[in-house]
Coordinates of C-alpha atoms and ligand atoms in Angstrom, one line a residue:
M1 CA 10.5 3.3 16.2
E2 CA 10.0 6.4 14.3
I3 CA 6.3 7.2 15.2
L4 CA 5.9 10.2 16.3
E5 CA 4.5 9.7 20.1
D6 CA 1.8 11.9 20.5
S7 CA -0.8 9.2 22.1
E8 CA -0.7 11.2 25.1
K9 CA -2.4 13.9 23.5
K10 CA -4.8 12.0 21.6
P11 CA -7.7 9.9 23.2
L12 CA -7.3 6.4 22.7
D13 CA -9.2 4.8 19.9
F14 CA -12.1 2.2 21.0
I15 CA -9.7 -0.8 20.5
R16 CA -6.9 0.6 22.4
Q17 CA -9.4 1.6 25.2
I18 CA -10.4 -2.2 25.4
I19 CA -6.9 -3.2 25.6
A20 CA -5.9 -0.9 28.3
D21 CA -8.9 -1.7 30.5
D22 CA -8.2 -5.5 30.0
L23 CA -4.8 -4.9 31.1
Q24 CA -6.0 -2.6 34.1
N25 CA -8.8 -4.6 35.3
G26 CA -6.4 -7.6 35.1
K27 CA -8.0 -9.9 32.5
H28 CA -5.1 -10.3 30.6
Q29 CA -1.4 -9.8 31.8
K30 CA 0.0 -9.7 28.3
I31 CA -1.8 -9.0 25.0
V32 CA -1.0 -11.0 22.0
T33 CA -2.6 -9.7 18.7
R34 CA -2.0 -11.3 15.1
F35 CA -2.1 -10.2 11.4
P36 CA -3.5 -13.1 9.3
P37 CA -2.9 -12.4 5.8
E38 CA -3.9 -15.0 3.1
P39 CA -1.1 -15.8 0.8
N40 CA -3.0 -15.0 -2.4
G41 CA -1.8 -11.3 -3.3
F42 CA 0.6 -8.8 -2.2
L43 CA -0.3 -6.4 0.8
H44 CA -1.7 -3.1 -0.1
I45 CA -2.2 0.2 1.8
G46 CA -5.5 -1.2 3.6
H47 CA -3.5 -4.0 4.9
A48 CA -0.9 -1.4 6.3
K49 CA -3.8 -0.1 8.3
S50 CA -4.4 -3.5 9.8
I51 CA -0.5 -4.4 10.0
C52 CA -0.1 -0.9 12.0
L53 CA -3.0 -1.6 14.2
N54 CA -2.0 -5.3 15.2
F55 CA 1.8 -4.9 15.5
G56 CA 1.2 -1.2 16.9
V57 CA -1.0 -2.1 19.8
A58 CA 1.4 -5.3 20.6
E59 CA 4.4 -2.7 20.5
E60 CA 2.5 -0.2 22.6
Y61 CA 1.2 -2.2 25.3
A62 CA 4.6 -4.6 25.7
G63 CA 2.7 -7.6 24.3
T64 CA 3.4 -9.6 21.1
C65 CA 1.9 -10.1 17.4
N66 CA 2.0 -13.1 15.2
L67 CA 2.3 -13.1 11.8
R68 CA 0.1 -16.0 10.8
F69 CA -0.5 -17.2 7.1
D70 CA -4.1 -18.2 6.7
D71 CA -3.3 -20.7 4.1
T72 CA -6.4 -22.7 3.9
N73 CA -7.3 -22.2 0.1
P74 CA -4.2 -24.2 -1.3
S75 CA -5.7 -23.3 -5.1
K76 CA -5.0 -19.8 -4.9
E77 CA -2.1 -19.3 -2.7
D78 CA 1.7 -19.4 -3.6
V79 CA 5.0 -19.1 -1.7
A80 CA 5.9 -16.3 -3.9
Y81 CA 3.2 -14.2 -2.0
V82 CA 4.2 -15.6 1.2
Q83 CA 7.9 -14.1 0.8
S84 CA 6.3 -10.6 -0.4
I85 CA 4.4 -10.5 2.6
E86 CA 7.1 -11.1 5.1
K87 CA 9.2 -8.6 3.2
D88 CA 6.5 -5.8 3.3
V89 CA 5.8 -6.4 7.0
H90 CA 9.3 -6.1 8.0
W91 CA 10.1 -3.2 5.6
L92 CA 6.8 -1.5 7.5
G93 CA 9.2 -1.8 10.5
F94 CA 7.6 -4.4 12.7
E95 CA 8.8 -8.0 14.1
W96 CA 6.9 -11.1 14.8
R97 CA 7.2 -13.6 17.7
E98 CA 10.0 -16.1 17.0
K99 CA 8.7 -17.5 13.7
V100 CA 6.2 -16.9 11.1
L101 CA 3.1 -19.2 11.9
Y102 CA 0.4 -20.6 9.2
A103 CA -2.8 -21.9 9.8
S104 CA -1.8 -25.4 7.9
D105 CA 0.6 -25.9 11.0
Y106 CA -2.6 -26.9 12.9
F107 CA -4.3 -29.0 10.4
P108 CA -3.9 -31.7 12.6
Q109 CA -5.3 -30.3 15.5
L110 CA -8.3 -28.9 13.5
Y111 CA -8.9 -32.4 12.2
D112 CA -9.3 -33.2 15.9
F113 CA -11.4 -30.7 17.1
A114 CA -13.8 -31.6 13.9
V115 CA -14.0 -35.1 15.4
E116 CA -14.7 -33.8 18.8
L117 CA -17.5 -31.6 17.5
I118 CA -19.0 -34.7 15.6
K119 CA -18.9 -36.7 18.7
Q120 CA -20.7 -34.0 20.4
G121 CA -23.6 -34.3 17.8
K122 CA -22.4 -30.9 16.7
A123 CA -21.6 -31.6 13.2
Y124 CA -22.4 -33.9 10.3
V125 CA -21.4 -35.1 6.9
C126 CA -23.7 -33.6 4.3
E127 CA -24.0 -34.8 0.7
L128 CA -26.1 -31.9 -0.9
L129 CA -24.5 -30.4 -3.8
P130 CA -22.9 -26.8 -3.4
D131 CA -26.1 -25.5 -5.4
E132 CA -28.3 -27.4 -2.9
I133 CA -26.8 -26.1 0.2
R134 CA -27.3 -22.7 -0.9
E135 CA -30.9 -23.2 -1.7
Y136 CA -31.3 -25.0 1.5
R137 CA -29.9 -21.9 3.7
G138 CA -32.6 -19.8 2.5
T139 CA -32.4 -15.8 2.6
L140 CA -32.4 -13.3 4.8
T141 CA -36.1 -12.9 5.0
E142 CA -36.8 -17.1 4.8
P143 CA -35.2 -19.4 7.2
G144 CA -33.3 -22.5 5.7
R145 CA -34.3 -26.0 5.9
E146 CA -32.5 -29.0 7.4
S147 CA -30.5 -31.1 5.0
P148 CA -31.9 -34.5 4.9
Y149 CA -28.2 -35.8 6.2
R150 CA -28.7 -33.6 9.4
Q151 CA -29.9 -36.7 11.4
R152 CA -26.9 -38.9 10.8
S153 CA -25.3 -41.0 13.6
V154 CA -22.2 -40.1 15.4
E155 CA -20.8 -43.3 14.3
E156 CA -21.9 -42.8 10.8
N157 CA -20.7 -39.4 10.7
L158 CA -17.1 -40.3 12.3
Q159 CA -16.9 -43.1 9.5
L160 CA -17.7 -40.4 6.5
F161 CA -15.4 -37.7 7.9
T162 CA -12.7 -40.4 8.0
Q163 CA -13.4 -41.5 4.4
M164 CA -13.2 -37.9 3.3
K165 CA -10.2 -37.3 5.0
N166 CA -8.7 -40.7 3.3
G167 CA -9.8 -38.9 -0.1
E168 CA -12.1 -41.6 -1.0
F169 CA -14.9 -38.8 -2.0
S170 CA -14.9 -36.4 -5.1
E171 CA -14.8 -32.5 -4.6
G172 CA -17.9 -31.1 -3.9
T173 CA -19.9 -34.3 -3.2
H174 CA -19.0 -34.4 0.9
V175 CA -18.9 -31.8 3.3
L176 CA -18.6 -31.5 7.1
R177 CA -21.2 -29.0 8.5
A178 CA -21.5 -27.5 12.3
K179 CA -25.0 -28.5 13.6
I180 CA -26.0 -25.1 14.7
D181 CA -29.4 -23.5 13.6
M182 CA -31.2 -23.5 10.2
A183 CA -33.9 -20.8 11.5
S184 CA -31.1 -18.5 12.8
P185 CA -31.5 -14.6 11.7
N186 CA -27.8 -15.1 10.9
L187 CA -27.1 -16.8 7.7
N188 CA -23.5 -17.8 8.9
M189 CA -25.0 -19.9 11.7
R190 CA -27.2 -21.7 9.3
D191 CA -25.0 -25.1 9.7
P192 CA -22.2 -23.5 8.0
V193 CA -19.4 -25.6 5.9
I194 CA -16.6 -26.4 8.3
Y195 CA -14.6 -28.7 5.9
R196 CA -14.6 -29.5 2.4
V197 CA -12.9 -32.2 -0.1
L198 CA -10.1 -29.9 -2.2
K199 CA -7.6 -32.4 -3.8
A200 CA -4.9 -29.6 -4.4
H201 CA -1.3 -29.2 -3.5
H202 CA -0.6 -27.3 -0.7
H203 CA 2.5 -25.0 -0.6
R204 CA 3.5 -26.5 3.1
T205 CA 1.7 -29.7 3.4
G206 CA 1.9 -31.1 0.0
N207 CA -0.5 -33.6 -0.8
T208 CA -1.2 -34.7 2.8
W209 CA -4.6 -33.4 2.9
K210 CA -7.6 -34.0 0.8
I211 CA -9.9 -32.0 2.8
Y212 CA -9.3 -28.2 3.9
P213 CA -10.9 -26.4 6.9
M214 CA -13.1 -23.2 5.9
Y215 CA -11.7 -20.0 7.3
D216 CA -14.4 -19.2 10.0
Y217 CA -13.5 -22.5 11.6
T218 CA -10.0 -22.0 11.1
H219 CA -9.6 -18.4 12.4
C220 CA -11.0 -19.0 15.8
L221 CA -9.0 -22.1 16.6
S222 CA -6.1 -20.7 15.4
D223 CA -6.6 -17.7 17.5
M224 CA -7.2 -19.9 20.5
L225 CA -3.9 -22.1 20.0
E226 CA -1.9 -19.1 19.7
G227 CA -3.3 -17.5 22.7
I228 CA -4.4 -14.7 21.0
T229 CA -6.0 -12.0 23.4
H230 CA -7.8 -9.6 21.1
S231 CA -8.6 -10.9 17.3
L232 CA -8.9 -7.6 15.6
C233 CA -10.4 -7.6 12.4
T234 CA -12.2 -5.7 9.5
L235 CA -16.3 -5.2 9.9
E236 CA -17.2 -7.5 7.4
F237 CA -16.4 -10.1 9.9
Q238 CA -19.0 -8.7 12.6
D239 CA -21.8 -11.3 11.4
H240 CA -19.2 -14.0 11.8
R241 CA -18.6 -13.4 15.3
P242 CA -21.5 -15.5 16.6
L243 CA -19.8 -18.4 14.7
Y244 CA -16.3 -17.6 15.9
D245 CA -18.0 -17.8 19.4
W246 CA -19.8 -21.0 18.9
V247 CA -16.8 -22.8 18.1
L248 CA -14.9 -22.1 21.1
D249 CA -17.7 -22.3 23.2
T250 CA -18.9 -25.5 21.9
L251 CA -15.3 -27.0 22.3
S252 CA -14.9 -25.7 25.5
T253 CA -11.2 -24.5 24.7
P254 CA -9.0 -23.3 27.4
C255 CA -8.9 -19.5 26.2
H256 CA -11.7 -17.6 24.3
P257 CA -10.1 -14.5 22.5
R258 CA -12.3 -11.4 21.8
Q259 CA -12.9 -10.7 18.1
I260 CA -13.3 -6.9 17.7
E261 CA -14.0 -5.4 14.6
F262 CA -13.2 -2.1 13.0
A263 CA -13.5 -0.4 9.7
R264 CA -11.4 -1.0 6.6
L265 CA -9.5 1.4 4.8
N266 CA -11.0 3.1 1.7
L267 CA -8.8 5.2 -0.3
T268 CA -10.1 7.8 -3.0
Y269 CA -8.7 7.4 -6.7
T270 CA -7.7 3.6 -6.1
V271 CA -9.3 0.3 -6.2
M272 CA -8.2 -1.8 -2.9
S273 CA -9.5 -5.3 -3.2
K274 CA -6.7 -8.0 -4.0
R275 CA -9.1 -9.5 -6.9
K276 CA -9.0 -6.2 -8.6
L277 CA -5.5 -5.4 -8.1
L278 CA -4.9 -9.2 -9.6
K279 CA -6.9 -8.1 -12.6
M280 CA -4.7 -5.0 -13.4
V281 CA -1.3 -7.0 -13.2
E282 CA -2.6 -10.1 -15.2
G283 CA -4.3 -7.8 -17.7
G284 CA -1.3 -5.8 -18.3
F285 CA -2.6 -2.6 -17.1
V286 CA 0.2 -2.0 -14.6
D287 CA 3.9 -3.1 -14.6
G288 CA 3.2 -5.7 -12.1
W289 CA 2.4 -5.7 -8.6
D290 CA 5.0 -3.3 -7.7
D291 CA 4.2 -1.0 -10.4
P292 CA 4.9 2.4 -8.6
R293 CA 1.3 3.2 -9.2
M294 CA -0.1 0.7 -7.4
L295 CA -1.4 1.1 -3.9
T296 CA 0.4 -2.3 -2.8
I297 CA 3.1 -1.8 -0.1
S298 CA 5.7 -3.1 -2.7
G299 CA 4.3 -0.3 -5.3
L300 CA 4.7 2.4 -2.6
R301 CA 8.2 1.4 -1.6
R302 CA 9.2 1.1 -5.3
R303 CA 7.4 4.8 -5.8
G304 CA 9.5 6.2 -2.8
Y305 CA 7.2 6.1 0.1
T306 CA 9.0 5.6 3.4
P307 CA 7.7 2.8 6.1
A308 CA 7.4 6.0 8.5
S309 CA 5.2 8.1 6.2
I310 CA 3.0 5.0 6.1
R311 CA 2.9 4.4 9.5
N312 CA 2.1 8.0 10.1
F313 CA -0.8 7.8 7.4
C314 CA -2.3 5.0 9.4
K315 CA -1.9 7.0 12.5
T316 CA -3.2 10.0 11.0
I317 CA -6.4 8.1 9.7
G318 CA -7.1 6.3 13.4
I319 CA -9.3 3.2 13.9
G320 CA -12.9 3.8 14.0
K321 CA -16.3 1.7 13.4
S322 CA -17.9 3.0 10.5
E323 CA -16.8 2.9 6.7
S324 CA -15.4 5.9 5.2
R325 CA -13.3 7.1 2.1
I326 CA -9.9 8.7 2.9
D327 CA -8.9 11.1 0.5
M328 CA -5.6 10.3 -1.5
G329 CA -4.2 13.8 -0.3
V330 CA -4.2 12.5 3.1
L331 CA -1.6 10.0 2.0
E332 CA 0.2 12.0 -0.3
N333 CA 0.8 14.7 2.4
E334 CA 2.4 12.2 4.6
I335 CA 5.2 11.3 2.1
R336 CA 5.5 15.1 1.5
S337 CA 6.0 15.9 4.7
D338 CA 8.2 13.4 5.5
L339 CA 10.5 13.6 2.5
N340 CA 10.5 17.4 2.8
L341 CA 12.7 16.4 6.2
R342 CA 14.8 13.7 4.3
A343 CA 15.3 14.5 0.7
E344 CA 18.2 16.2 -0.3
R345 CA 17.7 18.8 -2.7
R346 CA 19.1 18.7 -6.6
M347 CA 18.1 20.7 -9.6
C348 CA 16.8 18.9 -13.0
V349 CA 15.4 20.4 -15.6
L350 CA 12.4 18.1 -17.1
D351 CA 11.6 19.9 -20.3
P352 CA 14.8 21.6 -21.4
V353 CA 15.6 24.7 -23.6
K354 CA 19.0 26.1 -24.1
V355 CA 20.3 29.7 -22.8
I356 CA 23.5 30.7 -23.9
L357 CA 25.1 33.6 -21.9
D358 CA 26.8 35.6 -24.2
N359 CA 29.4 37.5 -22.2
Y360 CA 30.3 34.1 -20.1
P361 CA 33.7 32.9 -20.9
D362 CA 33.7 30.3 -23.4
D363 CA 35.7 27.3 -22.0
L364 CA 35.2 28.2 -18.4
V365 CA 33.3 25.9 -15.9
E366 CA 32.8 27.4 -12.5
E367 CA 31.7 25.1 -9.2
M368 CA 28.7 26.7 -7.8
T369 CA 27.6 25.5 -4.3
G370 CA 24.2 24.5 -3.5
M371 CA 22.9 23.4 0.1
N372 CA 21.7 19.9 0.5
H373 CA 18.8 21.2 2.5
P374 CA 18.1 24.9 3.0
Q375 CA 16.5 24.3 6.3
A376 CA 18.9 21.9 7.6
P377 CA 22.7 23.1 7.2
D378 CA 23.9 20.0 8.8
M379 CA 23.1 18.0 5.6
G380 CA 25.8 19.6 3.8
E381 CA 26.4 21.2 0.5
R382 CA 27.4 19.9 -3.0
A383 CA 29.2 21.7 -6.0
I384 CA 27.2 22.2 -9.3
P385 CA 29.1 23.0 -12.4
F386 CA 28.2 26.1 -14.3
A387 CA 29.2 27.0 -17.8
R388 CA 28.4 29.3 -20.8
E389 CA 25.3 27.1 -21.7
I390 CA 23.0 26.2 -19.4
Y391 CA 19.1 24.4 -19.8
I392 CA 16.4 25.9 -18.3
E393 CA 12.9 24.6 -17.9
R394 CA 10.7 25.2 -21.1
E395 CA 7.9 27.0 -19.2
D396 CA 10.5 29.4 -17.5
F397 CA 10.4 31.5 -20.2
M398 CA 7.7 33.4 -21.9
E399 CA 7.7 35.3 -24.9
N400 CA 4.8 37.9 -24.0
P401 CA 5.2 37.5 -20.2
T402 CA 2.2 38.3 -18.3
K403 CA 2.3 40.7 -15.1
K404 CA 1.8 37.9 -12.9
Y405 CA 4.7 36.1 -14.6
H406 CA 8.3 36.7 -12.8
R407 CA 10.3 34.4 -14.6
L408 CA 12.6 35.0 -17.9
G409 CA 11.1 36.8 -20.8
P410 CA 11.9 39.8 -22.9
G411 CA 13.2 42.6 -20.6
R412 CA 13.4 40.2 -17.6
E413 CA 16.1 39.6 -15.3
V414 CA 15.9 36.6 -13.3
R415 CA 17.9 34.6 -10.6
L416 CA 19.7 31.2 -11.4
R417 CA 19.3 29.4 -7.9
Y418 CA 22.8 29.2 -6.6
G419 CA 23.8 30.8 -9.7
Y420 CA 24.1 34.4 -11.0
L421 CA 21.4 37.2 -11.7
I422 CA 20.8 36.9 -15.9
Q423 CA 19.4 39.5 -18.4
Y424 CA 17.5 38.6 -21.1
V425 CA 18.9 39.5 -24.5
S426 CA 17.2 37.6 -27.3
H427 CA 15.5 34.4 -28.7
S428 CA 15.1 32.5 -31.5
K429 CA 12.5 30.2 -32.3
D430 CA 11.3 27.4 -34.9
E431 CA 9.0 29.4 -37.2
A432 CA 7.1 26.4 -38.3
T433 CA 6.0 25.3 -35.0
G434 CA 6.4 28.4 -32.8
R435 CA 8.9 26.2 -30.5
I436 CA 11.7 28.4 -28.7
T437 CA 14.6 27.0 -29.7
E438 CA 17.3 29.3 -28.1
I439 CA 17.5 32.1 -25.5
H440 CA 20.4 34.4 -25.2
C441 CA 21.3 36.4 -22.0
T442 CA 24.1 37.9 -20.2
Y443 CA 25.0 37.3 -16.7
D444 CA 26.2 39.7 -14.0
P445 CA 29.7 38.5 -12.6
E446 CA 29.1 40.5 -9.4
T447 CA 26.2 38.3 -8.3
K448 CA 28.0 35.1 -8.0
G449 CA 25.5 32.7 -5.7
G450 CA 22.4 34.9 -6.7
T451 CA 22.6 38.1 -4.9
A452 CA 23.4 41.6 -6.2
P453 CA 25.9 43.9 -4.2
D454 CA 23.9 46.7 -5.2
G455 CA 20.9 45.4 -3.5
R456 CA 18.9 45.3 -6.8
K457 CA 15.6 43.1 -6.5
V458 CA 14.4 40.2 -8.9
K459 CA 11.2 38.5 -8.5
G460 CA 11.9 35.0 -10.3
T461 CA 14.3 32.3 -9.4
I462 CA 14.5 29.3 -11.5
H463 CA 16.6 26.4 -11.6
W464 CA 18.8 25.4 -14.5
V465 CA 21.6 22.5 -15.3
C466 CA 25.0 22.9 -17.0
A467 CA 24.8 21.8 -20.3
K468 CA 28.0 20.6 -20.7
K469 CA 28.3 18.6 -17.5
G470 CA 24.5 17.6 -16.8
L471 CA 23.6 14.1 -16.9
P472 CA 20.9 13.1 -19.1
V473 CA 18.4 11.0 -16.7
T474 CA 15.0 9.3 -17.5
V475 CA 12.2 10.6 -15.5
R476 CA 8.9 8.7 -14.8
L477 CA 6.2 11.4 -13.8
Y478 CA 3.7 8.9 -12.0
D479 CA 0.3 10.4 -11.0
R480 CA -3.0 8.7 -9.7
L481 CA -4.0 5.7 -11.2
F482 CA -7.5 6.5 -11.7
S483 CA -8.9 9.6 -12.7
V484 CA -12.1 9.2 -10.5
E485 CA -12.7 9.5 -6.6
D486 CA -14.5 6.1 -6.8
P487 CA -13.7 4.1 -9.8
E488 CA -16.3 1.3 -8.4
A489 CA -19.1 3.6 -7.8
D490 CA -21.0 2.5 -11.0
K491 CA -21.7 -1.0 -11.0
N492 CA -22.3 -1.0 -14.8
I493 CA -19.0 0.5 -15.7
D494 CA -16.0 -1.4 -15.6
F495 CA -13.6 0.0 -12.7
L496 CA -10.8 -0.1 -15.8
E497 CA -12.4 2.4 -17.8
H498 CA -11.6 4.9 -15.1
L499 CA -8.2 4.6 -15.4
N500 CA -6.0 8.0 -15.6
P501 CA -4.3 7.5 -19.1
M502 CA -1.9 10.1 -17.8
S503 CA -0.8 8.0 -14.7
K504 CA 2.9 7.5 -16.1
V505 CA 4.4 9.8 -18.4
I506 CA 8.2 9.2 -19.4
I507 CA 10.4 11.6 -20.3
S508 CA 13.8 10.5 -21.5
D509 CA 15.5 13.6 -22.2
A510 CA 15.4 15.3 -19.0
I511 CA 19.1 16.8 -17.4
A512 CA 20.2 16.8 -14.0
E513 CA 23.4 18.0 -12.0
P514 CA 26.0 15.6 -12.2
S515 CA 25.6 14.7 -8.6
L516 CA 22.7 12.7 -9.6
A517 CA 25.2 10.0 -10.8
A518 CA 26.0 9.1 -7.4
L519 CA 22.1 8.4 -6.6
Q520 CA 21.6 4.7 -5.0
P521 CA 18.5 2.8 -6.0
G522 CA 15.7 3.4 -3.8
E523 CA 17.4 6.9 -2.9
T524 CA 15.1 10.0 -3.2
V525 CA 15.8 13.6 -3.7
Q526 CA 13.6 16.7 -4.0
F527 CA 13.8 18.3 -7.3
E528 CA 13.9 21.9 -6.6
R529 CA 10.1 23.1 -7.6
Q530 CA 9.2 20.0 -9.5
G531 CA 8.8 17.2 -6.6
Y532 CA 10.3 14.2 -4.9
F533 CA 12.0 11.6 -7.1
C534 CA 13.2 8.2 -6.2
A535 CA 15.9 6.4 -8.1
D536 CA 14.1 3.1 -9.3
S537 CA 15.0 0.1 -7.3
V538 CA 14.9 -2.0 -10.5
E539 CA 15.8 -0.3 -13.3
S540 CA 18.2 2.5 -12.2
I541 CA 21.9 1.9 -12.1
A542 CA 24.7 4.4 -10.4
G543 CA 25.4 6.9 -13.2
K544 CA 22.3 6.3 -15.6
P545 CA 19.5 7.1 -12.9
V546 CA 15.8 6.1 -13.6
L547 CA 14.0 8.5 -11.2
N548 CA 10.2 7.9 -10.5
R549 CA 8.2 10.5 -8.9
T550 CA 7.1 10.0 -5.8
V551 CA 4.9 13.1 -5.3
T552 CA 4.4 16.7 -6.5
L553 CA 5.3 19.6 -4.2
R554 CA 1.7 20.5 -3.9
D555 CA -1.7 18.7 -4.5
S556 CA -2.7 19.6 -7.9
W557 CA -5.7 17.5 -7.6
E558 CA -7.4 19.4 -5.0
S559 CA -7.7 22.5 -7.2
K560 CA -9.1 20.2 -10.1
K561 CA -12.0 19.4 -7.9
Ligands
LIG601 P1 -9.4 -8.2 0.0 O1 -10.1 -7.5 0.6 O2 -8.1 -6.9 -0.5 O3 -8.8 -9.3 -0.9 P2 -8.5 -9.4 2.3 O4 -9.2 -9.2 3.3 O5 -9.1 -10.7 1.3 O6 -8.1 -8.5 1.3 P3 -6.4 -10.9 4.0 O7 -5.0 -11.7 3.5 O8 -7.5 -11.8 4.2 O9 -7.2 -9.9 2.7 O10 -6.2 -9.8 5.0 C1 -5.4 -9.9 6.0 C2 -6.1 -8.8 7.2 O11 -6.1 -7.4 6.5 C3 -7.4 -9.3 7.3 O12 -7.3 -9.2 8.8 C4 -8.0 -8.1 6.9 O13 -9.1 -7.7 7.6 C5 -7.2 -6.7 6.7 N1 -7.4 -6.0 5.5 C6 -7.4 -6.4 4.4 N2 -7.9 -5.3 3.7 C7 -7.9 -4.3 4.7 C8 -8.5 -2.8 4.4 N3 -8.9 -2.2 3.3 N4 -8.2 -2.0 5.7 C9 -8.0 -2.6 6.7 N5 -7.8 -3.9 7.0 C10 -7.8 -4.9 6.1
LIG602 MG1 -9.5 -12.3 3.5

């Protein structure tokens, strides 16, 4: 595990405190948690928070964490989602117990428990239509009304429930409801539906079942069957906890997991709900679930985020009980500091303009030496070819340089990183557009490597690439997907209106030092002065890299505020 262990210094969050107490006072000898995704979409950074919590506490307290698919809604689920979720949890660095678990594995037991509830007189088959059920339920200010089917006999309920199971009724005509309290102030306790008729093909159980259990009923019993000690979920389930407890208490189950709620992760400049992510994918607003701009785990991976950076982010934000919105800059800082340690440095010119060194021999190509990481000599060195014609960044030349501008311009001398000091001679430009076409300079042969033996100082150091040996690369400058902090703030404006039109800028004529040809898909480098770039895992091939900008070197959004 690469998580930096600083838990000694930080006080425990409220969940870890509860767990530590339960272990200390002997309530539990071993803790068991679970991460219960619904296989109806790809995991996102919000899920990472839940994964790091559930798998994290299991690891820290020598317990186990189950990966359990909550697959009770066959119409929206897909095996492709199951596979992507398993991959993402593994990639984040976590292991689950023996095998992957599925709520659908418990369908037979869940059915038996429902029969048990009926026998206790605690569940009944109701024939109100969905709209009627809603209407009978009442509101927060009005109590509900009892269903006319509430007083059916146990025998009749058993008979009807069997018929539901056998597929004798059509969807929406019959449901099984828990018989709790239609006057409860908690709407979830007003005889909630626990089974519905659904004639859909299930990705695991096929066409075996014609009825499917509801989430609230399934979840607590699945937790119980797995011996979960702490069932950690997000705050929206707080009002469901009385139902969670009612089911387990009523059935007198051998164990009773404790549900504890924590605040979900919200991030600025993004949306988090799977429904909205799906809308962006299906509407073609992004290039799939793993578009490097998506805050899905697969998008972040493709963008160049590392598992450690995401885990550190989850650690930084911590676990609390009140909802808040975390600044995207916090996530970006985590990947910056992680890549700052790991990424080798390279040079790449994104917007090239040619510089000709008039006094450099025509056909000479020298090899300069660049450090792969200036602060980490053990990361080695690389050879960088140098010749008479080089490219520099267009913005590193100014025709009428201002006082604070320390780069190249008339009368200026600058240092080429790992190269020579060069002195301006002349430049030419396209008169029609004003665009600089070529810059002529001389180099000082005494300054190889970038230092002048006479000790003279130059203020600017710029990056460059040899024109003859440079490697053309495609670079995609990714940025935040939305241009406002909260794209969902105004309910009258579709969140898609706030998409950032500059979130993906493709540069097809960038030129990089030739060592980039060896970059493997998924590998990340720092382009000096530019940011961190990751070779795209899908489109990049050896010798022809396609690079995704993971993050800039500094937070440019902070200054825009
Ligand atoms: P979404 O709200 O994006 O549709 P969901 O809650 O429907 O997500 P599930 O697959 O049911 O997605 O989620 C699995 C687990 O991840 C749940 O325990 C849920 O509480 C947790 N989770 C989902 N979103 C977040 C979030 N933003 N922050 C923390 N935990 C989350
Ligand atoms: Mg959910």
